[in-house]
Short mmCIF file of C-alpha atoms in Angstrom, two decimals:
data_model
loop_
_atom_site.label_atom_id
_atom_site.label_comp_id
_atom_site.label_asym_id
_atom_site.label_seq_id
_atom_site.Cartn_x
_atom_site.Cartn_y
_atom_site.Cartn_z
CA MET W 1 -16.77 10.98 -15.96
CA THR W 2 -17.80 7.62 -17.31
CA ARG W 3 -20.96 5.79 -16.37
CA GLN W 4 -19.01 3.49 -14.09
CA ASP W 5 -17.30 6.39 -12.32
CA PHE W 6 -20.66 7.99 -11.70
CA PHE W 7 -22.07 4.85 -10.12
CA ILE W 8 -18.98 4.39 -7.96
CA ARG W 9 -19.40 7.93 -6.63
CA ALA W 10 -23.13 7.58 -6.15
CA ALA W 11 -22.92 4.06 -4.70
CA PRO W 12 -22.61 5.05 -0.99
CA TRP W 13 -25.74 7.20 -1.22
CA ILE W 14 -27.73 4.74 -3.29
CA TYR W 15 -26.91 1.85 -0.95
CA THR W 16 -27.71 3.89 2.19
CA ILE W 17 -30.99 5.21 0.82
CA ALA W 18 -31.90 1.69 -0.33
CA MET W 19 -31.25 0.29 3.14
CA PHE W 20 -33.52 2.88 4.78
CA ALA W 21 -36.19 2.38 2.10
CA ILE W 22 -36.22 -1.40 2.65
CA TRP W 23 -36.34 -0.85 6.39
CA GLU W 24 -39.29 1.54 6.03
CA ALA W 25 -41.11 -0.88 3.72
CA VAL W 26 -40.55 -3.87 6.02
CA CYS W 27 -41.96 -1.93 8.98
CA HIS W 28 -45.14 -1.08 7.07
CA ILE W 29 -45.65 -4.36 5.21
CA PHE W 30 -45.37 -6.46 8.37
CA SER W 31 -47.04 -3.82 10.56
CA ILE W 32 -44.16 -3.89 13.04
CA PRO W 33 -45.06 -1.88 16.15
CA VAL W 34 -43.08 1.35 16.57
CA PHE W 35 -41.93 0.33 20.08
CA PHE W 36 -40.39 -2.84 18.60
CA LEU W 37 -38.68 -1.52 15.47
CA PRO W 38 -39.46 2.07 14.53
CA PRO W 39 -39.36 2.91 10.80
CA PRO W 40 -36.79 5.49 9.64
CA THR W 41 -39.50 8.15 9.36
CA ALA W 42 -40.33 7.74 13.06
CA ILE W 43 -36.63 8.00 13.87
CA ALA W 44 -36.44 11.18 11.79
CA ASP W 45 -39.38 12.59 13.76
CA ALA W 46 -37.56 11.79 16.99
CA PHE W 47 -34.50 13.58 15.62
CA VAL W 48 -36.54 16.73 14.98
CA GLU W 49 -38.36 16.59 18.29
CA TYR W 50 -35.32 15.93 20.45
CA TRP W 51 -32.73 17.79 18.38
CA GLY W 52 -31.49 19.83 21.36
CA PRO W 53 -30.62 16.90 23.66
CA ILE W 54 -29.35 14.78 20.78
CA TYR W 55 -27.04 17.56 19.64
CA ARG W 56 -25.70 18.34 23.14
CA ASN W 57 -25.12 14.70 24.01
CA SER W 58 -23.55 13.98 20.63
CA ILE W 59 -21.06 16.76 21.21
CA PHE W 60 -20.32 15.37 24.66
CA THR W 61 -19.77 11.87 23.31
CA LEU W 62 -17.67 13.21 20.45
CA SER W 63 -15.42 15.14 22.83
CA THR W 64 -14.88 12.25 25.28
CA THR W 65 -14.21 9.96 22.33
CA MET W 66 -11.75 12.32 20.69
CA ILE W 67 -9.84 12.99 23.90
CA GLY W 68 -9.64 9.25 24.62
CA PHE W 69 -8.62 8.63 21.03
CA GLY W 70 -5.99 11.38 21.20
CA LEU W 71 -4.49 9.77 24.30
CA ALA W 72 -4.56 6.39 22.55
CA VAL W 73 -2.71 7.80 19.51
CA GLY W 74 0.03 9.35 21.63
CA PHE W 75 0.42 6.45 23.99
CA GLY W 76 -0.05 3.79 21.30
CA LEU W 77 2.56 5.36 19.03
CA LEU W 78 5.05 5.64 21.86
CA LEU W 79 4.48 2.10 23.12
CA GLY W 80 4.52 0.72 19.56
CA LEU W 81 7.90 2.34 18.87
CA LEU W 82 9.21 1.01 22.18
CA VAL W 83 7.94 -2.51 21.49
CA GLY W 84 9.32 -2.40 17.94
CA TRP W 85 12.65 -1.08 19.17
CA SER W 86 13.69 -3.94 21.39
CA ARG W 87 12.98 -7.64 21.23
CA THR W 88 13.22 -7.85 25.01
CA ILE W 89 10.58 -5.18 25.54
CA TYR W 90 8.48 -6.88 22.88
CA ALA W 91 8.74 -10.26 24.59
CA GLY W 92 8.01 -8.74 27.97
CA LEU W 93 5.12 -6.49 27.07
CA TYR W 94 3.29 -8.55 24.49
CA PRO W 95 1.62 -11.08 26.79
CA LEU W 96 0.68 -8.27 29.15
CA MET W 97 -0.92 -6.29 26.38
CA ILE W 98 -2.80 -9.25 24.96
CA GLY W 99 -4.10 -10.11 28.42
CA PHE W 100 -5.09 -6.53 28.95
CA ASN W 101 -6.81 -6.34 25.59
CA ALA W 102 -8.73 -9.53 26.32
CA ILE W 103 -10.40 -7.94 29.36
CA PRO W 104 -13.88 -6.71 28.40
CA LYS W 105 -13.67 -2.96 28.86
CA VAL W 106 -17.20 -2.91 30.23
CA ALA W 107 -15.76 -4.72 33.26
CA VAL W 108 -13.21 -1.97 33.79
CA VAL W 109 -15.72 0.88 33.93
CA PRO W 110 -16.83 0.18 37.55
CA ILE W 111 -13.19 0.39 38.64
CA LEU W 112 -12.74 3.67 36.79
CA VAL W 113 -15.88 5.00 38.45
CA LEU W 114 -14.48 3.95 41.82
CA TRP W 115 -11.34 5.96 41.11
CA PHE W 116 -12.64 8.97 39.20
CA GLY W 117 -16.38 9.17 39.82
CA ILE W 118 -18.98 9.02 37.06
CA GLY W 119 -19.16 11.05 33.86
CA PHE W 120 -16.39 12.54 31.77
CA VAL W 121 -13.19 10.88 33.02
CA PRO W 122 -14.26 7.21 32.88
CA ALA W 123 -15.70 7.75 29.38
CA VAL W 124 -12.42 9.24 28.15
CA LEU W 125 -10.38 6.49 29.78
CA THR W 126 -12.58 3.69 28.44
CA ALA W 127 -12.29 5.14 24.92
CA PHE W 128 -8.53 5.30 25.43
CA LEU W 129 -8.19 1.77 26.83
CA ILE W 130 -10.20 0.15 24.07
CA SER W 131 -8.52 1.95 21.17
CA PHE W 132 -4.80 2.00 21.91
CA PHE W 133 -4.16 -1.68 21.30
CA PRO W 134 -4.55 -1.75 17.49
CA ILE W 135 -2.25 1.28 17.23
CA VAL W 136 0.49 -0.40 19.28
CA VAL W 137 0.25 -3.64 17.31
CA ASN W 138 0.34 -1.89 13.94
CA VAL W 139 3.26 0.38 14.77
CA ALA W 140 5.23 -2.55 16.17
CA THR W 141 4.42 -4.63 13.08
CA GLY W 142 5.63 -1.86 10.78
CA LEU W 143 8.94 -1.77 12.61
CA ALA W 144 9.27 -5.54 12.78
CA THR W 145 8.92 -5.92 9.01
CA ILE W 146 11.88 -3.76 7.93
CA GLU W 147 13.66 -5.66 5.15
CA PRO W 148 16.78 -7.26 6.65
CA GLU W 149 18.76 -6.41 3.49
CA LEU W 150 17.99 -2.75 3.93
CA GLU W 151 19.07 -2.97 7.54
CA ASP W 152 22.34 -4.55 6.37
CA VAL W 153 22.89 -1.79 3.81
CA LEU W 154 22.51 0.84 6.50
CA LYS W 155 24.52 -1.00 9.15
CA ALA W 156 27.37 -1.44 6.70
CA LEU W 157 27.39 2.35 6.43
CA GLY W 158 27.81 2.62 10.19
CA ALA W 159 24.18 3.48 10.91
CA SER W 160 23.11 3.38 14.54
CA LYS W 161 19.85 1.82 15.60
CA LEU W 162 18.40 5.30 15.96
CA ASP W 163 19.48 6.14 12.39
CA ILE W 164 17.71 3.06 11.05
CA MET W 165 14.64 3.92 13.09
CA ARG W 166 14.56 7.50 11.83
CA LYS W 167 15.41 6.90 8.20
CA VAL W 168 13.55 3.66 7.60
CA GLY W 169 11.57 2.39 10.58
CA ILE W 170 9.31 5.32 11.25
CA PRO W 171 8.52 6.30 7.63
CA ARG W 172 7.70 2.72 6.67
CA THR W 173 5.54 2.34 9.78
CA LEU W 174 3.33 5.30 8.88
CA PRO W 175 0.94 3.39 6.58
CA TYR W 176 0.41 0.83 9.34
CA PHE W 177 -0.07 3.61 11.87
CA PHE W 178 -2.59 5.60 9.85
CA GLY W 179 -4.37 2.39 8.88
CA SER W 180 -4.75 1.54 12.56
CA LEU W 181 -6.29 4.95 13.29
CA LYS W 182 -9.35 3.98 11.27
CA ILE W 183 -9.87 0.94 13.50
CA ALA W 184 -9.01 2.81 16.67
CA ILE W 185 -11.44 5.71 16.11
CA THR W 186 -14.45 3.39 15.75
CA LEU W 187 -13.35 1.43 18.82
CA ALA W 188 -13.01 4.68 20.76
CA PHE W 189 -16.71 5.38 20.15
CA VAL W 190 -17.56 1.93 21.47
CA GLY W 191 -15.55 2.66 24.61
CA SER W 192 -17.01 6.05 25.41
CA VAL W 193 -20.60 4.92 24.79
CA ILE W 194 -20.15 1.83 26.99
CA SER W 195 -18.93 4.02 29.80
CA GLU W 196 -21.70 6.58 29.28
CA SER W 197 -24.40 3.95 29.38
CA ILE W 198 -23.07 2.55 32.64
CA ALA W 199 -21.87 5.56 34.53
CA SER W 200 -22.66 9.03 33.23
CA ASN W 201 -25.32 11.68 33.23
CA TYR W 202 -24.33 12.88 29.78
CA GLY W 203 -23.59 11.52 26.35
CA ILE W 204 -25.45 9.55 23.71
CA GLY W 205 -25.06 6.35 25.74
CA ASN W 206 -26.83 7.98 28.67
CA LEU W 207 -29.48 9.49 26.39
CA MET W 208 -30.28 6.05 24.98
CA LEU W 209 -30.45 4.54 28.45
CA GLN W 210 -32.95 7.20 29.54
CA ALA W 211 -34.98 6.81 26.34
CA GLN W 212 -35.13 3.08 27.01
CA ALA W 213 -36.36 3.67 30.57
CA GLN W 214 -39.13 5.86 29.15
CA PHE W 215 -39.86 3.43 26.34
CA GLN W 216 -39.10 6.05 23.66
CA VAL W 217 -37.86 3.53 21.15
CA PRO W 218 -37.54 5.96 18.20
CA LEU W 219 -35.25 8.13 20.35
CA ILE W 220 -33.04 5.09 21.14
CA PHE W 221 -32.67 4.52 17.43
CA ALA W 222 -32.06 8.23 16.84
CA GLY W 223 -29.14 7.93 19.29
CA LEU W 224 -27.78 4.98 17.31
CA VAL W 225 -28.02 6.90 14.06
CA ALA W 226 -26.27 9.92 15.63
CA LEU W 227 -23.43 7.61 16.73
CA ALA W 228 -23.21 6.03 13.31
CA VAL W 229 -22.97 9.43 11.65
CA GLU W 230 -20.22 10.55 14.04
CA GLY W 231 -18.38 7.29 13.47
CA ILE W 232 -18.57 7.62 9.69
CA VAL W 233 -17.39 11.24 9.73
CA MET W 234 -14.40 10.48 11.97
CA TYR W 235 -13.49 7.37 10.01
CA TRP W 236 -13.63 9.39 6.81
CA LEU W 237 -11.37 12.06 8.32
CA MET W 238 -8.87 9.37 9.31
CA ALA W 239 -8.99 7.89 5.81
CA ILE W 240 -8.26 11.32 4.30
CA LEU W 241 -5.40 11.81 6.74
CA GLU W 242 -4.05 8.38 5.79
CA ALA W 243 -4.19 9.13 2.07
CA ARG W 244 -2.52 12.51 2.62
CA MET W 245 0.31 11.22 4.77
CA THR W 246 1.08 7.95 3.04
CA GLY W 247 0.10 8.42 -0.57
CA TRP W 248 3.26 6.58 -1.62
CA ALA W 249 1.96 3.37 -0.08
CA GLN W 250 -1.39 3.42 -1.88
CA ARG W 251 -0.69 2.76 -5.50
CA SER W 252 -2.62 -0.46 -5.89
CA GLY W 253 -5.44 -0.42 -8.41
CA PHE W 254 -6.77 -3.67 -7.00
CA ALA W 255 -10.03 -2.45 -5.48
CA GLN W 256 -10.66 0.40 -7.89
CA THR W 257 -12.95 -1.41 -10.32
CA MET Z 1 49.44 -5.71 -3.29
CA SER Z 2 48.19 -6.17 0.24
CA ALA Z 3 45.16 -8.12 1.37
CA PHE Z 4 42.33 -5.68 1.95
CA VAL Z 5 39.77 -8.19 3.13
CA ALA Z 6 41.08 -11.35 4.73
CA LEU Z 7 39.02 -14.15 6.23
CA ASP Z 8 41.20 -16.71 7.98
CA GLY Z 9 39.82 -20.11 9.01
CA VAL Z 10 36.40 -18.68 9.67
CA SER Z 11 33.49 -20.76 10.99
CA HIS Z 12 30.02 -19.44 11.58
CA THR Z 13 26.68 -20.90 12.56
CA TYR Z 14 23.22 -19.67 11.89
CA GLY Z 15 20.50 -19.78 14.48
CA ALA Z 16 22.60 -19.70 17.63
CA ARG Z 17 23.65 -16.12 18.29
CA GLY Z 18 27.34 -15.74 18.94
CA GLY Z 19 27.84 -19.34 20.05
CA SER Z 20 29.23 -22.44 18.47
CA THR Z 21 26.60 -24.82 19.80
CA GLY Z 22 23.22 -25.30 18.21
CA GLY Z 23 22.28 -24.06 14.77
CA THR Z 24 23.77 -25.36 11.57
CA LEU Z 25 27.25 -24.53 10.37
CA ALA Z 26 26.95 -22.06 7.52
CA VAL Z 27 30.65 -21.82 6.77
CA ASP Z 28 33.48 -23.88 8.23
CA GLY Z 29 37.20 -23.18 7.98
CA LEU Z 30 36.65 -20.59 5.28
CA SER Z 31 39.71 -18.66 4.16
CA ILE Z 32 39.73 -16.03 1.48
CA SER Z 33 41.85 -13.01 0.87
CA VAL Z 34 41.00 -10.14 -1.43
CA ASN Z 35 43.55 -7.55 -2.52
CA THR Z 36 42.98 -3.83 -2.62
CA GLY Z 37 41.24 -2.85 -5.83
CA GLU Z 38 40.64 -6.43 -6.81
CA PHE Z 39 37.38 -7.76 -8.23
CA VAL Z 40 36.55 -11.13 -6.73
CA ALA Z 41 33.58 -13.34 -7.51
CA VAL Z 42 32.31 -16.13 -5.27
CA VAL Z 43 30.25 -18.90 -6.86
CA GLY Z 44 28.85 -22.10 -5.45
CA PRO Z 45 25.80 -24.30 -5.11
CA SER Z 46 22.78 -22.65 -3.55
CA GLY Z 47 22.72 -22.51 0.21
CA CYS Z 48 26.49 -22.79 0.44
CA GLY Z 49 26.90 -19.80 2.74
CA LYS Z 50 27.77 -17.17 0.15
CA SER Z 51 25.58 -14.61 1.82
CA THR Z 52 27.13 -15.50 5.17
CA LEU Z 53 30.48 -14.68 3.63
CA MET Z 54 29.15 -11.23 2.75
CA LYS Z 55 27.92 -10.59 6.27
CA LEU Z 56 31.18 -11.79 7.81
CA ALA Z 57 33.29 -9.64 5.51
CA THR Z 58 31.36 -6.50 6.45
CA GLY Z 59 31.17 -7.13 10.18
CA LEU Z 60 27.41 -7.55 10.18
CA GLN Z 61 28.05 -10.92 11.82
CA PHE Z 62 31.02 -12.34 13.65
CA PRO Z 63 32.54 -15.81 13.36
CA PHE Z 64 32.91 -18.01 16.42
CA LYS Z 65 36.18 -19.29 15.04
CA GLY Z 66 38.82 -17.62 12.89
CA THR Z 67 39.39 -13.95 12.19
CA VAL Z 68 38.14 -11.40 9.72
CA ARG Z 69 40.52 -8.56 8.91
CA ILE Z 70 39.85 -5.49 6.87
CA ALA Z 71 42.82 -3.31 5.96
CA GLY Z 72 44.80 -5.27 8.54
CA ASN Z 73 42.44 -4.69 11.47
CA VAL Z 74 40.38 -7.44 13.07
CA ILE Z 75 36.80 -6.22 12.84
CA ASP Z 76 34.49 -6.31 15.83
CA ARG Z 77 31.67 -4.07 14.54
CA PRO Z 78 30.02 -3.34 11.21
CA VAL Z 79 32.53 -1.70 8.90
CA LYS Z 80 31.66 1.83 7.91
CA ILE Z 81 33.21 1.78 4.50
CA ALA Z 82 31.15 -0.75 2.61
CA GLY Z 83 28.54 -0.26 -0.05
CA MET Z 84 26.10 -3.12 -0.53
CA ALA Z 85 23.60 -4.11 -3.20
CA PHE Z 86 21.33 -7.12 -3.20
CA GLN Z 87 19.07 -9.03 -5.56
CA ALA Z 88 16.16 -6.85 -4.42
CA PRO Z 89 16.81 -3.13 -4.95
CA THR Z 90 15.47 -2.32 -1.42
CA LEU Z 91 14.85 1.31 -2.31
CA LEU Z 92 12.71 3.39 0.02
CA PRO Z 93 9.33 3.89 -1.70
CA TRP Z 94 8.62 7.21 0.02
CA ARG Z 95 11.79 8.79 -1.32
CA THR Z 96 12.53 9.86 -4.87
CA THR Z 97 15.40 8.21 -6.68
CA LEU Z 98 17.63 11.16 -5.85
CA ASP Z 99 16.70 11.11 -2.16
CA ASN Z 100 17.29 7.37 -2.11
CA LEU Z 101 20.81 8.03 -3.37
CA LEU Z 102 21.40 10.64 -0.70
CA LEU Z 103 20.45 8.22 2.09
CA PRO Z 104 23.99 6.87 2.64
CA LEU Z 105 25.30 10.44 2.81
CA GLU Z 106 22.85 11.15 5.61
CA ILE Z 107 24.45 8.35 7.60
CA VAL Z 108 28.14 8.06 6.74
CA GLU Z 109 30.65 10.31 8.49
CA PRO Z 110 31.74 12.94 7.62
CA HIS Z 111 28.96 13.57 5.09
CA ARG Z 112 26.15 13.45 7.62
CA GLN Z 113 27.56 16.54 9.30
CA GLU Z 114 27.77 18.42 6.05
CA ILE Z 115 24.78 17.33 4.01
CA ARG Z 116 22.57 20.17 5.21
CA ARG Z 117 25.14 22.82 4.45
CA ARG Z 118 26.38 21.41 1.18
CA LYS Z 119 23.16 19.91 -0.11
CA ALA Z 120 23.64 21.33 -3.59
CA ASP Z 121 27.09 19.73 -3.93
CA TYR Z 122 25.76 16.36 -2.87
CA VAL Z 123 22.79 16.57 -5.19
CA ALA Z 124 25.12 17.39 -8.07
CA ARG Z 125 27.27 14.42 -7.14
CA ALA Z 126 24.25 12.11 -7.05
CA GLU Z 127 23.03 13.36 -10.40
CA LYS Z 128 26.44 12.81 -11.92
CA LEU Z 129 26.47 9.26 -10.62
CA LEU Z 130 22.97 8.64 -11.98
CA ALA Z 131 24.07 9.93 -15.36
CA SER Z 132 27.07 7.57 -15.31
CA VAL Z 133 24.74 4.57 -15.15
CA GLY Z 134 22.39 5.97 -17.80
CA LEU Z 135 19.73 7.40 -15.51
CA ASN Z 136 19.96 11.06 -16.47
CA GLY Z 137 17.05 13.09 -15.24
CA MET Z 138 15.46 10.19 -13.36
CA GLY Z 139 16.25 11.66 -9.94
CA SER Z 140 12.80 13.08 -9.36
CA LYS Z 141 11.01 9.79 -10.11
CA PHE Z 142 9.85 7.48 -7.37
CA PRO Z 143 11.22 3.94 -7.36
CA TRP Z 144 7.93 2.38 -8.50
CA GLU Z 145 8.04 4.57 -11.60
CA LEU Z 146 11.29 2.91 -12.67
CA SER Z 147 11.73 -0.43 -14.40
CA GLY Z 148 13.41 -3.30 -12.55
CA GLY Z 149 16.71 -2.62 -14.30
CA MET Z 150 16.56 1.08 -13.45
CA GLN Z 151 15.79 0.30 -9.83
CA GLN Z 152 18.80 -1.99 -9.70
CA ARG Z 153 20.99 0.72 -11.23
CA THR Z 154 19.74 3.08 -8.54
CA SER Z 155 20.54 0.47 -5.92
CA LEU Z 156 24.09 0.21 -7.30
CA CYS Z 157 24.42 3.99 -7.23
CA ARG Z 158 23.28 4.02 -3.61
CA ALA Z 159 26.02 1.50 -2.85
CA LEU Z 160 28.60 3.78 -4.48
CA ILE Z 161 27.54 7.34 -3.65
CA HIS Z 162 29.69 7.62 -0.54
CA GLU Z 163 32.71 6.32 -2.46
CA PRO Z 164 33.19 3.18 -0.40
CA GLN Z 165 36.47 1.29 -0.37
CA LEU Z 166 34.61 -1.98 -0.47
CA LEU Z 167 31.63 -2.91 -2.62
CA MET Z 168 29.65 -6.03 -1.74
CA LEU Z 169 27.28 -7.37 -4.37
CA ASP Z 170 24.94 -10.23 -3.49
CA GLU Z 171 23.43 -11.54 -6.74
CA PRO Z 172 22.54 -8.01 -7.78
CA PHE Z 173 21.51 -8.97 -11.31
CA ALA Z 174 19.71 -12.24 -10.62
CA ALA Z 175 16.21 -10.82 -10.99
CA LEU Z 176 16.87 -8.99 -14.28
CA ASP Z 177 16.35 -10.05 -17.87
CA ALA Z 178 19.38 -11.19 -19.84
CA PHE Z 179 19.90 -7.97 -21.81
CA THR Z 180 19.60 -5.66 -18.83
CA ARG Z 181 21.91 -7.95 -16.91
CA GLU Z 182 24.63 -7.69 -19.55
CA GLU Z 183 24.21 -3.93 -19.64
CA LEU Z 184 24.72 -3.74 -15.91
CA TRP Z 185 27.76 -6.00 -16.10
CA CYS Z 186 29.32 -3.28 -18.22
CA VAL Z 187 28.19 -0.58 -15.78
CA ILE Z 188 29.89 -2.40 -12.91
CA ARG Z 189 32.96 -3.15 -15.03
CA ASP Z 190 33.37 0.54 -15.85
CA LEU Z 191 32.74 1.72 -12.32
CA HIS Z 192 35.33 -0.71 -11.02
CA ALA Z 193 37.82 0.35 -13.67
CA ALA Z 194 37.25 4.04 -12.95
CA ARG Z 195 37.46 3.88 -9.18
CA ARG Z 196 39.63 0.86 -8.47
CA ILE Z 197 37.48 -0.11 -5.52
CA THR Z 198 37.58 -3.58 -4.04
CA VAL Z 199 34.57 -5.60 -5.12
CA ILE Z 200 33.25 -8.90 -3.80
CA LEU Z 201 30.50 -10.31 -5.98
CA VAL Z 202 28.42 -13.29 -4.90
CA THR Z 203 26.61 -14.89 -7.80
CA HIS Z 204 25.09 -18.01 -9.34
CA ASP Z 205 25.95 -16.90 -12.82
CA LEU Z 206 29.31 -18.31 -13.93
CA ARG Z 207 29.49 -16.13 -17.05
CA GLU Z 208 28.93 -13.08 -14.92
CA ALA Z 209 31.69 -14.16 -12.53
CA VAL Z 210 34.19 -14.85 -15.30
CA PHE Z 211 33.36 -11.68 -17.22
CA LEU Z 212 33.77 -9.37 -14.24
CA ALA Z 213 36.25 -10.89 -11.82
CA ASP Z 214 40.00 -11.02 -11.45
CA ARG Z 215 39.64 -14.20 -9.44
CA VAL Z 216 36.74 -16.60 -9.01
CA PHE Z 217 36.32 -18.66 -5.85
CA VAL Z 218 34.22 -21.81 -5.87
CA MET Z 219 32.57 -22.67 -2.59
CA SER Z 220 31.60 -26.12 -1.38
CA GLN Z 221 28.17 -27.14 -0.21
CA ARG Z 222 27.19 -26.17 3.30
CA PRO Z 223 29.12 -25.81 5.51
CA GLY Z 224 30.86 -23.62 2.97
CA ARG Z 225 34.58 -23.34 2.41
CA ILE Z 226 36.70 -22.47 -0.61
CA LEU Z 227 37.27 -25.42 -2.94
CA VAL Z 228 38.92 -23.75 -5.91
CA GLU Z 229 40.53 -20.43 -6.58
CA ARG Z 230 40.63 -19.63 -10.29
CA PRO Z 231 42.46 -16.52 -11.56
CA ILE Z 232 40.85 -15.09 -14.68
CA GLU Z 233 43.62 -13.81 -16.88
CA LEU Z 234 41.48 -12.41 -19.66
CA PRO Z 235 42.86 -8.98 -20.57
CA ARG Z 236 41.08 -5.84 -19.40
CA PRO Z 237 39.17 -3.84 -20.46
CA ARG Z 238 36.91 -6.72 -21.41
CA ASP Z 239 34.35 -6.27 -24.10
CA LEU Z 240 31.01 -8.05 -23.91
CA ASP Z 241 31.95 -10.03 -27.00
CA ILE Z 242 34.54 -11.83 -24.95
CA VAL Z 243 31.83 -14.05 -23.52
CA TYR Z 244 31.51 -15.72 -26.95
CA THR Z 245 35.20 -16.60 -27.25
CA PRO Z 246 36.46 -20.16 -26.76
CA GLU Z 247 38.83 -19.14 -23.92
CA PHE Z 248 35.90 -17.67 -22.02
CA SER Z 249 33.72 -20.70 -22.54
CA GLU Z 250 36.55 -22.95 -21.45
CA ILE Z 251 36.87 -21.17 -18.11
CA VAL Z 252 33.11 -21.21 -17.56
CA HIS Z 253 33.05 -24.89 -18.40
CA GLU Z 254 35.87 -25.64 -16.02
CA LEU Z 255 34.14 -23.75 -13.19
CA ARG Z 256 30.91 -25.53 -13.95
CA GLY Z 257 32.72 -28.82 -13.47
CA HIS Z 258 33.87 -27.69 -10.02
CA ILE Z 259 30.34 -26.72 -9.02
CA VAL Z 260 28.91 -30.00 -10.23
CA ARG Z 261 31.47 -31.83 -8.11
CA ALA Z 262 30.71 -29.55 -5.16
CA ARG Z 263 27.06 -30.44 -5.35
CA GLN Z 264 27.72 -34.14 -5.06
#
């Protein structure tokens, strides 16, 4: 392992520790009150003190997020293939989807509550609604960018549209699909937490809302950190999945130095 | 000798799908007839509709005027007997070279029914074909591990693996260096000689056209039609050295004159 390799591997830790250290220092140097911006040590204390609730609510948020995300993957993949399959469906659905995506999901939560009550279901559905769009767009893009020459080669062999889809369309769409999962998983967290902070008795969003009502600012920040950790872990899992499934598409040495 | 591919008074527009209005005329009143087992080259100024000719002759597109016949039948759908190769190798990056070669066999009848059962036979066939173009043992490599010339050889093999009756080549050597290009000329020459398949080659390179073809057609500027038909009576088999003979140069020079006039 060369010196440079070592620093590349250590870089995430060094940068993260540096950020927390600067944060801690700023809080002390400028004597920032704990109820305004708590230093990382105060947040760590809150973590220890409230570990039980933080853990339970994190698991709740993680499960609503993952179920919503799972729905988004299934539905997004299906819709993306459908949209990529036919120009008519593409033309028909695209404006609808863009309009739908433009709606702030926070505005949809009250409707979901009206239909399903508060708690688990609206959180799952909000996570789903906010995260399926990038999957659809990416899958459809992958299909839309099949080289026309390759299509000609296959058509001149008597290939049906389904053949072209199976042999070329779907495999070449996979890098786009797995790339979109990394975006979708972080969005799914946004969705579930929004819904929890508006209409739930569980979850990190709800925990932070209660902490705010009781002016426990370090606990609010502890909730944020818990979310960030969950987000990083899930993103990392998606990145591993992407590298596993589509190693052939990642040969570029561009960002490696 | 019967006409295997025959385009008769064909006109085609781009842009407007299946109609004669709107869009620009790509070819107009184009007639060309290619005999079974013949090697034909089509040359012309750029943008003269050469690629349109390829698509019309394989039923990937249909003319609004005139007829396209293959083996005597008017075609109304993509033919199932053609192999195609283009300037870009268009290999699938997630498949090895060998699996890229097997792709046509997974699609063409009757092979697609049998490929599971007789996989070993087909693999042997693909490896034999790879060896015939000088790619022995390259089957397990991925396309990006091959040089440009090797990728183009693979692309040619993919066009031939299902033993098509018709081979369509659209500037397949344009992106290669001069030495590799000449090597591949010989590969194509030998494959044509061995299999007697009908070949239509679209190219910018007059030397390539004269070296390989039985007849060279010169197309006009857009909308394209055939200006000149020039039989090449150089004896076969042709050695690469032939390109340095005066007879060869004379033909190339003559064709060049036609193209210069076509561009005006």
